[in-house]
Each structure stands twice: as C-alpha cells, then as structure tokens.
CSV table of C-alpha atoms in Angstrom, one decimal:
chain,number,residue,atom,x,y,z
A,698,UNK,CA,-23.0,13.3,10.9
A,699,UNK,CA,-25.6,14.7,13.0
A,700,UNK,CA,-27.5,17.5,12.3
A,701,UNK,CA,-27.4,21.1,14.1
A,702,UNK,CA,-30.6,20.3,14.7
A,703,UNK,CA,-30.6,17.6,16.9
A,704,UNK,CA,-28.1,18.3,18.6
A,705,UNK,CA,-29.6,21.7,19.6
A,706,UNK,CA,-33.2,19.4,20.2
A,707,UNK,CA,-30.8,17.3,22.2
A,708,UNK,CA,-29.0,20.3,24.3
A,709,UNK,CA,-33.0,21.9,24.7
A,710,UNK,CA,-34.6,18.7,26.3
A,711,UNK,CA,-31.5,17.4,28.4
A,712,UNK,CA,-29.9,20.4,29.4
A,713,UNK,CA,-26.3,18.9,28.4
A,714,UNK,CA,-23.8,18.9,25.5
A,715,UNK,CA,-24.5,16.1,22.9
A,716,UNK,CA,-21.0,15.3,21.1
A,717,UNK,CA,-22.7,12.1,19.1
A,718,UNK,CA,-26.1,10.6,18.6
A,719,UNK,CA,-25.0,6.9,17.4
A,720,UNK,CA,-22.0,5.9,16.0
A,721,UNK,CA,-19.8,6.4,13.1
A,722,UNK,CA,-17.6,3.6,13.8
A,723,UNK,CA,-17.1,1.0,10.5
A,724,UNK,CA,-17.9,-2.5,12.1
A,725,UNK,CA,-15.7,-5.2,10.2
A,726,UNK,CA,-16.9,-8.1,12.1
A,727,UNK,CA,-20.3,-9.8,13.4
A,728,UNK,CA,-19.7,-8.7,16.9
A,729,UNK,CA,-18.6,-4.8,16.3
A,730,UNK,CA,-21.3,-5.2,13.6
A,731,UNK,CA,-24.2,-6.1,16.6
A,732,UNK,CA,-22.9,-3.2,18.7
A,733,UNK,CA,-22.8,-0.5,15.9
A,734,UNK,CA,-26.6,-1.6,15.4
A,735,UNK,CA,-27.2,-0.8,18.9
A,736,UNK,CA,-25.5,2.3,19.2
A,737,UNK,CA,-27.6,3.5,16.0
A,738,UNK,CA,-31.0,1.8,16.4
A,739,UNK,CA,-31.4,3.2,20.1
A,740,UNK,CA,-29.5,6.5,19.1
A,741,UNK,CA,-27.5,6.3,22.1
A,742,UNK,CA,-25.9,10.1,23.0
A,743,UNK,CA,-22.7,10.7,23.6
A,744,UNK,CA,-22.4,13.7,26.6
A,745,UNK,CA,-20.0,15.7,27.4
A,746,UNK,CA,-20.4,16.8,31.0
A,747,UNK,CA,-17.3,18.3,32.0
A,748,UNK,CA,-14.8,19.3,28.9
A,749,UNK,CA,-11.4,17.2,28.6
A,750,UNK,CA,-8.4,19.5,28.3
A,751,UNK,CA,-5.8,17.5,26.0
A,752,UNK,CA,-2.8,18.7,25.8
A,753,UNK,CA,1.1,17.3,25.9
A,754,UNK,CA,1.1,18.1,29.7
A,755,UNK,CA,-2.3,16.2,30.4
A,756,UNK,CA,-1.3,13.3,27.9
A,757,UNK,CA,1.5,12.8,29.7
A,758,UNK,CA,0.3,12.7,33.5
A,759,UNK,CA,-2.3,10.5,32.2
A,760,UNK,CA,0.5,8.3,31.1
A,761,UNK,CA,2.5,7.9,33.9
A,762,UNK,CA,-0.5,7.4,35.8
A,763,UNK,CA,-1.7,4.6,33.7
A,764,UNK,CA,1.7,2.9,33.1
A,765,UNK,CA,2.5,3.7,37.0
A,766,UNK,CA,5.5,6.0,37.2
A,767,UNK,CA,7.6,3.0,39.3
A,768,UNK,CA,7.7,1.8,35.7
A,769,UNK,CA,9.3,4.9,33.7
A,770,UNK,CA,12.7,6.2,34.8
A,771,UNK,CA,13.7,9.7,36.3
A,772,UNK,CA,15.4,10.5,32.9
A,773,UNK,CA,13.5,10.5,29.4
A,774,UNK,CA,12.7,12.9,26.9
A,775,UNK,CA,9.0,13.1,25.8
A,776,UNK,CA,8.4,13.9,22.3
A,777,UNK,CA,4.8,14.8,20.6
A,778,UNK,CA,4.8,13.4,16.9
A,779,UNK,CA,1.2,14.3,16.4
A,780,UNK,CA,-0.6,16.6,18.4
A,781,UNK,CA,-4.0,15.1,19.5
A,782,UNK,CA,-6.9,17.1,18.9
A,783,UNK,CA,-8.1,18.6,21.9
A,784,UNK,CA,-12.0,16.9,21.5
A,785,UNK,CA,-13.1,13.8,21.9
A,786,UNK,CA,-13.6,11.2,19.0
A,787,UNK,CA,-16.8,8.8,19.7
A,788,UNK,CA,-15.6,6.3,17.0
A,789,UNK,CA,-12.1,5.7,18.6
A,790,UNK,CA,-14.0,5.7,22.0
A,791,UNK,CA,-16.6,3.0,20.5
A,792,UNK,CA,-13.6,1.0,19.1
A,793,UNK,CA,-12.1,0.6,22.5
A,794,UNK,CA,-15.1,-0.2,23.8
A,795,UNK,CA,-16.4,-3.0,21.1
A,796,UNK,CA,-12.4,-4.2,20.0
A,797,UNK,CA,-11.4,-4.0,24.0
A,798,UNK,CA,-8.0,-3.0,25.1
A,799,UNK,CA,-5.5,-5.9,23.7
A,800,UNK,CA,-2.4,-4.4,22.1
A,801,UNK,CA,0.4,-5.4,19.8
A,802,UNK,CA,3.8,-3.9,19.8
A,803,UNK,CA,7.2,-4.2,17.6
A,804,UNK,CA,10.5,-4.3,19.1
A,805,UNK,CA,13.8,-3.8,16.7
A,806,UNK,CA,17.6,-3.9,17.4
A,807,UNK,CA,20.2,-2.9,14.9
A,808,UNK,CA,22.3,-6.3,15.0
A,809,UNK,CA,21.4,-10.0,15.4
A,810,UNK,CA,21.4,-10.6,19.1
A,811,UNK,CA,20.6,-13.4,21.9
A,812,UNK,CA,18.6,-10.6,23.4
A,813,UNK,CA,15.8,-11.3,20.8
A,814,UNK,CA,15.4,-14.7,22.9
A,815,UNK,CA,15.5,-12.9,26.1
A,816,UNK,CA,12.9,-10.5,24.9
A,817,UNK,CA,10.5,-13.2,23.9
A,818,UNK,CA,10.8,-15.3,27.5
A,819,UNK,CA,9.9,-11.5,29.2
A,820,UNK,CA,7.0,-11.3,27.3
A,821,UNK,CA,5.9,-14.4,27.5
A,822,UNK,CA,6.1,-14.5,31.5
A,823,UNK,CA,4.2,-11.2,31.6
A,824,UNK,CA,1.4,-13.2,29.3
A,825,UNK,CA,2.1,-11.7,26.0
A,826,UNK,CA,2.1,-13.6,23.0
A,827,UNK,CA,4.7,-13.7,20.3
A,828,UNK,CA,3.2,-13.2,17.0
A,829,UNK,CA,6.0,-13.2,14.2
A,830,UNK,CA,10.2,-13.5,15.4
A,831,UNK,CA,13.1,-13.0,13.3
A,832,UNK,CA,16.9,-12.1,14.6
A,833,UNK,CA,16.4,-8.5,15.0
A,834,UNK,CA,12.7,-8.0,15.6
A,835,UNK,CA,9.4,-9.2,16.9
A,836,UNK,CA,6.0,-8.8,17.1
A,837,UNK,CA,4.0,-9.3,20.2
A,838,UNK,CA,0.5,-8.9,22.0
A,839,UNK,CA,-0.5,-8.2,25.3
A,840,UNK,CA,-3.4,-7.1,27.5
A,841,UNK,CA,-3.7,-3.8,27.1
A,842,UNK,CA,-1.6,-0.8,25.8
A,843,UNK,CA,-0.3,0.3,29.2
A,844,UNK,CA,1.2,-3.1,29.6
A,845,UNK,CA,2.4,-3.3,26.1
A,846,UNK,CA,4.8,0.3,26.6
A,847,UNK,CA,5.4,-1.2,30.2
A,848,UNK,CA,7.1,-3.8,28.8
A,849,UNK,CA,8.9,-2.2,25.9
A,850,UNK,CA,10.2,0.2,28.2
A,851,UNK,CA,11.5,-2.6,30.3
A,852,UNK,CA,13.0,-4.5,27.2
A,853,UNK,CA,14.9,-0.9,26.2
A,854,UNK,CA,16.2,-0.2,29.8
A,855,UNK,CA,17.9,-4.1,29.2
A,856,UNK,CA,19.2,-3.2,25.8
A,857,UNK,CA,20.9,0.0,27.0
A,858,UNK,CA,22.7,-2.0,29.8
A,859,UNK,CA,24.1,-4.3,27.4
A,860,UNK,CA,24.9,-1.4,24.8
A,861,UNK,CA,21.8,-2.2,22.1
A,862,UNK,CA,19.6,0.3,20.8
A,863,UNK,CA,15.8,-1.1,21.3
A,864,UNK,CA,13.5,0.5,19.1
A,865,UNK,CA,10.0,0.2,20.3
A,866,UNK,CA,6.0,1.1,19.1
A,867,UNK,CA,2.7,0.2,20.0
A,868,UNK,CA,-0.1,-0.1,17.8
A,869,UNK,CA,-3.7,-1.6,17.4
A,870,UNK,CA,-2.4,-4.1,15.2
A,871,UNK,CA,1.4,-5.7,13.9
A,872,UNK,CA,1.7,-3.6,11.0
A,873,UNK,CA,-0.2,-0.9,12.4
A,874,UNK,CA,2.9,-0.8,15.3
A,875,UNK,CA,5.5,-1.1,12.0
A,876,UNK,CA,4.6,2.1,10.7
A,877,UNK,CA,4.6,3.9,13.9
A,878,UNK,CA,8.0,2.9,14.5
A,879,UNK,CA,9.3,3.8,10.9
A,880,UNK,CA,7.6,6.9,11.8
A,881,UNK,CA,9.3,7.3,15.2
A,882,UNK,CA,12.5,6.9,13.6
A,883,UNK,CA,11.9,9.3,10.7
A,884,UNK,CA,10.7,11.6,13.3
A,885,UNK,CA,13.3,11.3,16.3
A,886,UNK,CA,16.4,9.4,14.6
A,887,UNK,CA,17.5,5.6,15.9
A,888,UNK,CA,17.5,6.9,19.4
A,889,UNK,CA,16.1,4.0,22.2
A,890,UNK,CA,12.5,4.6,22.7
A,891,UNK,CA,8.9,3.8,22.0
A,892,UNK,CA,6.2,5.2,20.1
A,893,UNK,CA,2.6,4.9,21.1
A,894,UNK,CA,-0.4,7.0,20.5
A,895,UNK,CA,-3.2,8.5,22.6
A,896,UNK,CA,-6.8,10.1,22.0
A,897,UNK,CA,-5.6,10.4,18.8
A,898,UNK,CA,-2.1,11.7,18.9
A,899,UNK,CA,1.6,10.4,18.4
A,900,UNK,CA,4.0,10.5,21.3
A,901,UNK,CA,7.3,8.5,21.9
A,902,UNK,CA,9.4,8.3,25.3
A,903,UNK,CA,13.0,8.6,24.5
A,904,UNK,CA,15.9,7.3,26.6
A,905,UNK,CA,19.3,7.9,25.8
A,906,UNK,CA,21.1,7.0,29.6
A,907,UNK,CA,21.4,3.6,30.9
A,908,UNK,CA,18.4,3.1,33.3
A,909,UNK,CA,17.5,0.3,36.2
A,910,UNK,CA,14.2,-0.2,37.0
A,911,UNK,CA,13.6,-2.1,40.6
A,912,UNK,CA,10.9,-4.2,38.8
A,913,UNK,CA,8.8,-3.6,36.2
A,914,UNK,CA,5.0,-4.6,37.2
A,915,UNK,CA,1.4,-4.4,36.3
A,916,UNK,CA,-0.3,-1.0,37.7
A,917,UNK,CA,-3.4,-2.3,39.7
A,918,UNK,CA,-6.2,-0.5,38.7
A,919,UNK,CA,-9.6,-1.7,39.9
A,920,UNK,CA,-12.3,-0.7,37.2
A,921,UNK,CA,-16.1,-0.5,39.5
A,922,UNK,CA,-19.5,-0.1,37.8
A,923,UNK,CA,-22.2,1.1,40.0
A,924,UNK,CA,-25.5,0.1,38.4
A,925,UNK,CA,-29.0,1.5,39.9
A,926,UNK,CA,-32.8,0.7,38.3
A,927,UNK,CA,-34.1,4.5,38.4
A,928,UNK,CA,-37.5,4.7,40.1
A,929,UNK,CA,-37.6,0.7,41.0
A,930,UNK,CA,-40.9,1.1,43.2
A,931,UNK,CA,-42.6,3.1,39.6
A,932,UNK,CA,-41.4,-0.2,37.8
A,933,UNK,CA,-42.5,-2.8,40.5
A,934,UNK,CA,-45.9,-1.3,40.9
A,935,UNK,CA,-45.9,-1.3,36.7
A,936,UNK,CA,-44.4,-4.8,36.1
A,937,UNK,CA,-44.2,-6.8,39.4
A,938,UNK,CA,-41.5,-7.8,41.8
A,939,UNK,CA,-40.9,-10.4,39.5
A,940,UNK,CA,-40.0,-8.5,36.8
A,941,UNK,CA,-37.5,-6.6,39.1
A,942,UNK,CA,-35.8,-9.7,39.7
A,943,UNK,CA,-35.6,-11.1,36.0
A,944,UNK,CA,-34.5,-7.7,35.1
A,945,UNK,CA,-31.4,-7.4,37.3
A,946,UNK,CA,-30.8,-11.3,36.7
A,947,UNK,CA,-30.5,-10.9,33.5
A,948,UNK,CA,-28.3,-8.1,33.9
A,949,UNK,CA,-25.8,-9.5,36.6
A,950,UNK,CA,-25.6,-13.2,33.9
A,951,UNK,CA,-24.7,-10.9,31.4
A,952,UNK,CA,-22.2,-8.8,33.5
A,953,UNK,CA,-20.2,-12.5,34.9
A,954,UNK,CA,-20.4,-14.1,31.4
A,955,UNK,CA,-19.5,-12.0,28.7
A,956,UNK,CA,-17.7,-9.1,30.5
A,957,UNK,CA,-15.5,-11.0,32.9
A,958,UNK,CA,-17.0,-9.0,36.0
A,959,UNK,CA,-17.3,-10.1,39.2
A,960,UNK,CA,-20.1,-9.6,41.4
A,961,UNK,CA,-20.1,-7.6,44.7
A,962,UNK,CA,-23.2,-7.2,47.2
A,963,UNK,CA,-25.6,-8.5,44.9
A,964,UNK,CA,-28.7,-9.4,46.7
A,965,UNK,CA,-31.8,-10.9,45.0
A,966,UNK,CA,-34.8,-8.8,44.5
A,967,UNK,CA,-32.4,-5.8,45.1
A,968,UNK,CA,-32.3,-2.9,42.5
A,969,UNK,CA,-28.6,-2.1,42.6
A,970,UNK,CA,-25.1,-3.9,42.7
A,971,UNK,CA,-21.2,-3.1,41.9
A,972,UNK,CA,-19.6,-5.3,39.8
A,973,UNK,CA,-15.9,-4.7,39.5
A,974,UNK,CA,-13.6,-4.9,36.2
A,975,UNK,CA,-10.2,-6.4,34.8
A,976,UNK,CA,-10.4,-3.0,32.4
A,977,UNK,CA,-12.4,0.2,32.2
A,978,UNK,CA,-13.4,-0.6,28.5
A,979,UNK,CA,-15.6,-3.8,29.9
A,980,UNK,CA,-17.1,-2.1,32.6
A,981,UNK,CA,-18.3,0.7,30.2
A,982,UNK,CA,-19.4,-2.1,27.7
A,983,UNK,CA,-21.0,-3.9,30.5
A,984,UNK,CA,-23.2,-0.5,31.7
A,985,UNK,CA,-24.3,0.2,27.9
A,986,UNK,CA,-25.3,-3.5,27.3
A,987,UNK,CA,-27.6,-3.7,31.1
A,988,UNK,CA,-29.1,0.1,30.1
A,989,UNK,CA,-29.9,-0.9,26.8
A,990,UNK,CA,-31.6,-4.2,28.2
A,991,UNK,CA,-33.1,-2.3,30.7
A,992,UNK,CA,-34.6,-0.1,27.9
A,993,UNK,CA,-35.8,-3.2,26.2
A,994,UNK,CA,-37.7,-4.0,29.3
A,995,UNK,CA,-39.4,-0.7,30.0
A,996,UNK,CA,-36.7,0.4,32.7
A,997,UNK,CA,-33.9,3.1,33.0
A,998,UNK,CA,-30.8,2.6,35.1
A,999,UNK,CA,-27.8,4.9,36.4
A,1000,UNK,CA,-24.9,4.4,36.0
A,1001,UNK,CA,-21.3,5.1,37.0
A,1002,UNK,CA,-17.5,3.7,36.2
A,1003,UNK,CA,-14.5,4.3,38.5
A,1004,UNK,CA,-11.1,3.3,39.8
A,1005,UNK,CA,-13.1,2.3,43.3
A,1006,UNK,CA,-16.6,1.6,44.9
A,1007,UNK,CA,-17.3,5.0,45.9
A,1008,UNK,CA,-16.2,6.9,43.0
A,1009,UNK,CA,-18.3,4.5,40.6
A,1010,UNK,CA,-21.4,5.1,42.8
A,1011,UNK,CA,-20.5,9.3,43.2
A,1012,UNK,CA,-20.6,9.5,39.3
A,1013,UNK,CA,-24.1,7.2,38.8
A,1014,UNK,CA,-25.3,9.8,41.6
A,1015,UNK,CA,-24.7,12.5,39.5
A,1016,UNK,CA,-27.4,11.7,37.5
A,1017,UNK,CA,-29.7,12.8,40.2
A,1018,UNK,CA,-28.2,16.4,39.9
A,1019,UNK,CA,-28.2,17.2,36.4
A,1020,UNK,CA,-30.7,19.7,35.3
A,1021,UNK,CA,-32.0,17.6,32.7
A,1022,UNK,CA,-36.1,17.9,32.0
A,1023,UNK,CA,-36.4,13.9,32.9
A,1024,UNK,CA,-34.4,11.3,34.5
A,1025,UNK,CA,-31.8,10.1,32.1
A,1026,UNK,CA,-30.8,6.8,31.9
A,1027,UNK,CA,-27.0,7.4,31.9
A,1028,UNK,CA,-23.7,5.4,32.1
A,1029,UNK,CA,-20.6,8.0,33.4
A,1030,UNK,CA,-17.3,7.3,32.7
A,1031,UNK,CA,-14.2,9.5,33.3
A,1032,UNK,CA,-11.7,9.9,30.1
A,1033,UNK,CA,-8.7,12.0,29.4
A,1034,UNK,CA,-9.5,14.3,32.7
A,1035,UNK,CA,-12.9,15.0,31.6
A,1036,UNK,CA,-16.5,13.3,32.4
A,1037,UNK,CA,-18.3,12.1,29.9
A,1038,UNK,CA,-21.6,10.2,29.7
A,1039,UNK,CA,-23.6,7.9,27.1
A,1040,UNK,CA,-27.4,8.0,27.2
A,1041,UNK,CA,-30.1,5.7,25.4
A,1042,UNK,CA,-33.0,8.0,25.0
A,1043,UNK,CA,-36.6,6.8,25.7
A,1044,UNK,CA,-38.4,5.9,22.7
A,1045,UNK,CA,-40.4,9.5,22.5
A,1046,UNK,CA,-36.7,11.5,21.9
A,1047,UNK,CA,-35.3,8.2,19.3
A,1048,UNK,CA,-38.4,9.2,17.6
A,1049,UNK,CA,-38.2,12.6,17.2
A,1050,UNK,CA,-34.2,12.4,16.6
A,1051,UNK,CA,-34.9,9.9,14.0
A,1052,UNK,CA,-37.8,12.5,12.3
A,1053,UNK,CA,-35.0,15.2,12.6
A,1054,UNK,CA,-32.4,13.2,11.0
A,1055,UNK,CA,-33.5,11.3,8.4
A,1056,UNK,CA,-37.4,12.2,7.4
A,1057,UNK,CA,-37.1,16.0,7.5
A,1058,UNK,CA,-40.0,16.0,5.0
A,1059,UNK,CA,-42.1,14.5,7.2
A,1060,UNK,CA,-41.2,17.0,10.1
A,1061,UNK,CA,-41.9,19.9,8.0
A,1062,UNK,CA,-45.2,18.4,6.9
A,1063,UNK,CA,-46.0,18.0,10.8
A,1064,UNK,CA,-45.1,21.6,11.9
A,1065,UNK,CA,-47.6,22.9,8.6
A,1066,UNK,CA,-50.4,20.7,9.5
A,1067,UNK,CA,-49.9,22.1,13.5
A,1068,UNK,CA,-49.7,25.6,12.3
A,1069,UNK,CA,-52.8,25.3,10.1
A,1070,UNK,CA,-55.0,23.7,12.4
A,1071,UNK,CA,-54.1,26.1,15.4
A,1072,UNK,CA,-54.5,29.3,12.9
A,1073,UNK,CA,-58.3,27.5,11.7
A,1074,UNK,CA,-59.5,26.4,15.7
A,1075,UNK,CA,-58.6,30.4,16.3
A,1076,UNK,CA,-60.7,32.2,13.6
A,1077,UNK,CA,-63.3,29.9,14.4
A,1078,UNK,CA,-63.4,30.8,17.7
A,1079,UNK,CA,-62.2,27.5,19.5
A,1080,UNK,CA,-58.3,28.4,20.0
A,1081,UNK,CA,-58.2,26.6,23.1
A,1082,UNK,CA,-58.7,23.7,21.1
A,1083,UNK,CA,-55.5,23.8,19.6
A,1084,UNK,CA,-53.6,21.1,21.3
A,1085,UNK,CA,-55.4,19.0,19.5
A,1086,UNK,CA,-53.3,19.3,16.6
A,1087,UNK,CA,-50.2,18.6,18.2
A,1088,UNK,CA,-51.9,15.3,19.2
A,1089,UNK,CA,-53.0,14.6,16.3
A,1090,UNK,CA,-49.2,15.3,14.7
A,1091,UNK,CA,-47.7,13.4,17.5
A,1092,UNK,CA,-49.9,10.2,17.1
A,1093,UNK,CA,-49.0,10.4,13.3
A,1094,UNK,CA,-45.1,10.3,13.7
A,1095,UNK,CA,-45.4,7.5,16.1
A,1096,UNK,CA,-47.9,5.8,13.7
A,1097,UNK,CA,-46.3,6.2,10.8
C-alpha cells in the first residue's frame, strides 16, 4: 500500500493525482512475474487525470459501445448484481494488461438438445475454442470479453426462437464463468441471459422476447499508440544519432514481435511513429514496455492510446500541457470515460519514493543531519552555506 506520503511527494512534484506507485498484482507465472518486477522496480505511477464516473448508466453505454449496439436487441432488461466501485483498481487494470483480453464463457440449457452442436460450430466459426462439452453445457474461449457476450447473446436469441432457455456468463476463467452463472441464476431466476462483469462489478442482460439479430459481428475497433522521444535533439547531442536510431529500433522490433502491432510511418532515424493494435490492452502493454526501455537507455517518451491516429497523438500531446514540474515520461490511455495515465519516474523520484516507502529511518536520519548542519553553518556565521548539507544528504541516499 502506498504511503500518504508519497503519494502527497508524488501530487507536490507532478502536480497530478497518483492512484498507485507499482503494483499489487499477485504474479502466478514467469511472464506476469517479469512485469510485476517492472512495475515495482521502476515504481511506475498510476495517474488519474480526469476522474472516471462509474455508474449502471456509464457501465452500460460503455457496453453497448464495446459490444456494438447492432449486436444487442431493442428489448432487454439490464440488471446490476454487484455494484462496481466507482474508483479505479490498478491490479485488475495490470491483469488485463499482463493476462491480455482472452475470455471464457459457459452456456447451459435446461434439456439435452442438438443446439449444443449448433452452438459449438458458431463458436468455432467466430474462432472460439471449445474447452469442455457435455449435452447441456459448454465451455468456451474467445478473443476478448466483448466477443465472448457477443456471441452468447447470439447463441440465446437462437434458443429463444426455438423455445430453449440459454443461460449464459463470462468469466476470466471456466470455472470462474460457472459461478457467475450459478450466481446469475440465484440472483435473477432461470430467465435467458448472460452474466459478465465490469471494473469490478456484476451485471447480466436479460431477454425474455424472442429476438432476431440481422448478423451478429465483430465491432471494429482500431486500437493506435502514438509514441514520441521527448527532447530527441537533448538526447542526440548527449548519445549520438546512433543511439536515436538503436533506441527507436529496438522499440519498433519489440512493438511487431511480441505485441502483434503493425507499423505505420516509421521512418529511420525518426523520433516518433504510430503503431496500431488488434486490442487496447497490447497497445498499452506495448507503450509501458518502449518507455521503460527508453528509461533504461537515458530517454523519456510520450505517449498516447486511442480508437484512431489523431486521438492517440492528441492524448501523448497532452503531456506537453500538464503543469507538472518536469517533462513526464507518460503513456495515456482512456478507461471507463475517464483519462488515466502510467508514468516511470526518473531515477531521482524512484529514489526518493523508495526512501519514503521502505527506509523511513534513513529519511528521518537525512532531514536531522540537514537540520543540524543548517542550524551549526548559521551560528557560525556561514548560513549561506547551508546547501551544502542538502548535498551532502542527497549524495548519501543515492550512495547508500
């Protein structure tokens, strides 16, 4: 948890709300593992820059704008289970970062059926994967969650037109789509309808008329990162051209071969390129994995995520207008209907965080030794030497 007082250090020196320094996220595998180490050994910040209302209204808009509404009938109920808590969680953010967007989901119907076997060809055209199959239920996985309760919905809009009840949820794993549906129906009753969660809340879309949809389809949603070097002609007359051009190599390889992203505009030598997305979750990975390289080569970047060219460079511009003390090397990303922002401090602020957090001892012994040397320098007459001991402080917390 961190402290009151870093976060107010944080707020003083950036002029922005910290929500996170790090991560609290419990890695389970080598991967999330080498990410969590990243978040917490460069104390990357979580920003808030413009508050996220959540609410049943705003979950819900946000829905039919992620599903597409040419994919969810004229005539549903929509029912909150669990009321999502109207702040933003870093570790669920960080999981859909590291874990990516791929979602299971359980269908039941109350009888043995043949529409089990018309269910699994469905899903398997719109490249899901059938995990476990029995008469009356299945488990699959897809993409991504909004494809996942596309599809159900699809698969319940058939079972009402041939007079079967589909029962439907969507979870991060099988079982973890089992329970939500035994919740749904504890909750609602055996009504047709899915369960689902988002930013940390229950919801469910009942049906309970026959519906028709002209085809269900994929949303298209193009996910752009805008990346810019901050101060490239500081950093060429520092490192050399060269260095410029191994730097944003390094980034664009990176970009094309472990975050499926496709170049566009790149031009050697250059200090800025988009790179455009299958999901938001990889481009935002793909902007924290170039600034923290960046970082490890003396360099800062900006950075900005969008559903198109200009709104991913408008939101890395932003960095230019924050009233921060000191460019901020900052990747922007819109979630919920809110703007948020990670950060990887320079090594000066990781230090000082990292005195704050976890060698308060030290601090205090710094801020006695500062006070003591300034209160000696002034009865002797050389106050104006006083600096001196914050130097001296300084050079022994970075020593040490």
């Amino acid at each position: 948890m961190t402290s009151a007082l870093t976060k107010a250090y944080i707020k003083f020196t950036t002029k922005l709300n910290p929500i996170s320094v790090g991560t609290k996220f419990f890695p389970t595998n080598s991967l999330e593992t080498e990410y969590v180490e990243l978040f917490n050994y460069t104390q990357t910040i979580l920003f808030e820059l413009e508050k996220a209302e959540i609410t049943s209204d705003t979950i819900l808009q946000n829905l039919i704008r992620d599903v597409g509404a040419e994919n969810i009938p004229v005539e549903y109920t929509f029912h909150e289970l669990k009321p999502a808590e109207n702040r933003i969680e870093e570790y669920a953010l960080v999981s859909n970062i590291i874990m990516g967007s791929d979602r299971y989901f359980y269908i039941e119907i109350p009888h043995h059926s043949n529409l089990i076997n018309i269910f699994v060809k469905i899903i398997e055209n719109e490249d899901g994967e059938i995990v476990e199959k029995t008469a009356t239920e299945l488990v699959a996985k897809m993409l991504s969650k909004n494809d996942a309760i596309r599809v159900a919905i699809e698969l319940i809009g058939i079972g009402l037109s041939e007079g079967v009840q589909v029962i439907s949820a969507v979870g991060m794993t099988g079982a973890a789509s089992i329970e939500r549906a035994i919740h749904y129906t504890q909750s609602v009753g055996s009504f047709p309808g899915i369960a689902f969660t988002k930013l940390g809340g229950e919801y469910a879309l009942v049906f309970d008329a026959p519906f028709l949809l002209k085809e269900s389809r994929p949303i298209t949603l193009e996910n752009y990162l805008f990346i810019d070097l901050i101060d490239s002609t500081k950093f060429i007359n520092k490192n050399g051209r060269n260095q410029l051009v191994d730097l944003m190599t390094g980034i664009k390889n990176f970009i094309e071969t472990e975050c499926d992203g496709e170049l566009e505009g790149y031009r050697e030598g250059g200090d800025d390129f988009i790179a455009r997305f299958p999901s938001k979750d990889l481009a935002i990975r793909a902007g924290l994995d170039a600034a923290w390289f960046a970082l490890d080569n003396g360099a800062k970047i900006r950075a900005g995520v969008g559903r198109s060219r200009r709104e991913a460079g408008e939101r890395a511009q932003l960095v230019d207008d924050l009233p921060s003390t000191s460019p901020l090397s900052l990747v922007v990303f819109e979630l919920a209907n809110g703007l948020y922002a990670y950060n990887i401090p320079s090594e000066f602020s990781r230090t000082l965080i990292n005195l704050i957090e976890n060698e308060k001892a030290k601090l205090i012994g710094v801020f006695v030794f500062v006070f003591i040397f300034v209160y000696v320098m002034s009865i002797l007459g050389l106050g104006m030497f006083g600096f001196l001991g914050v130097i001296i402080a300084l050079v022994y917390a970075f020593v040490t």
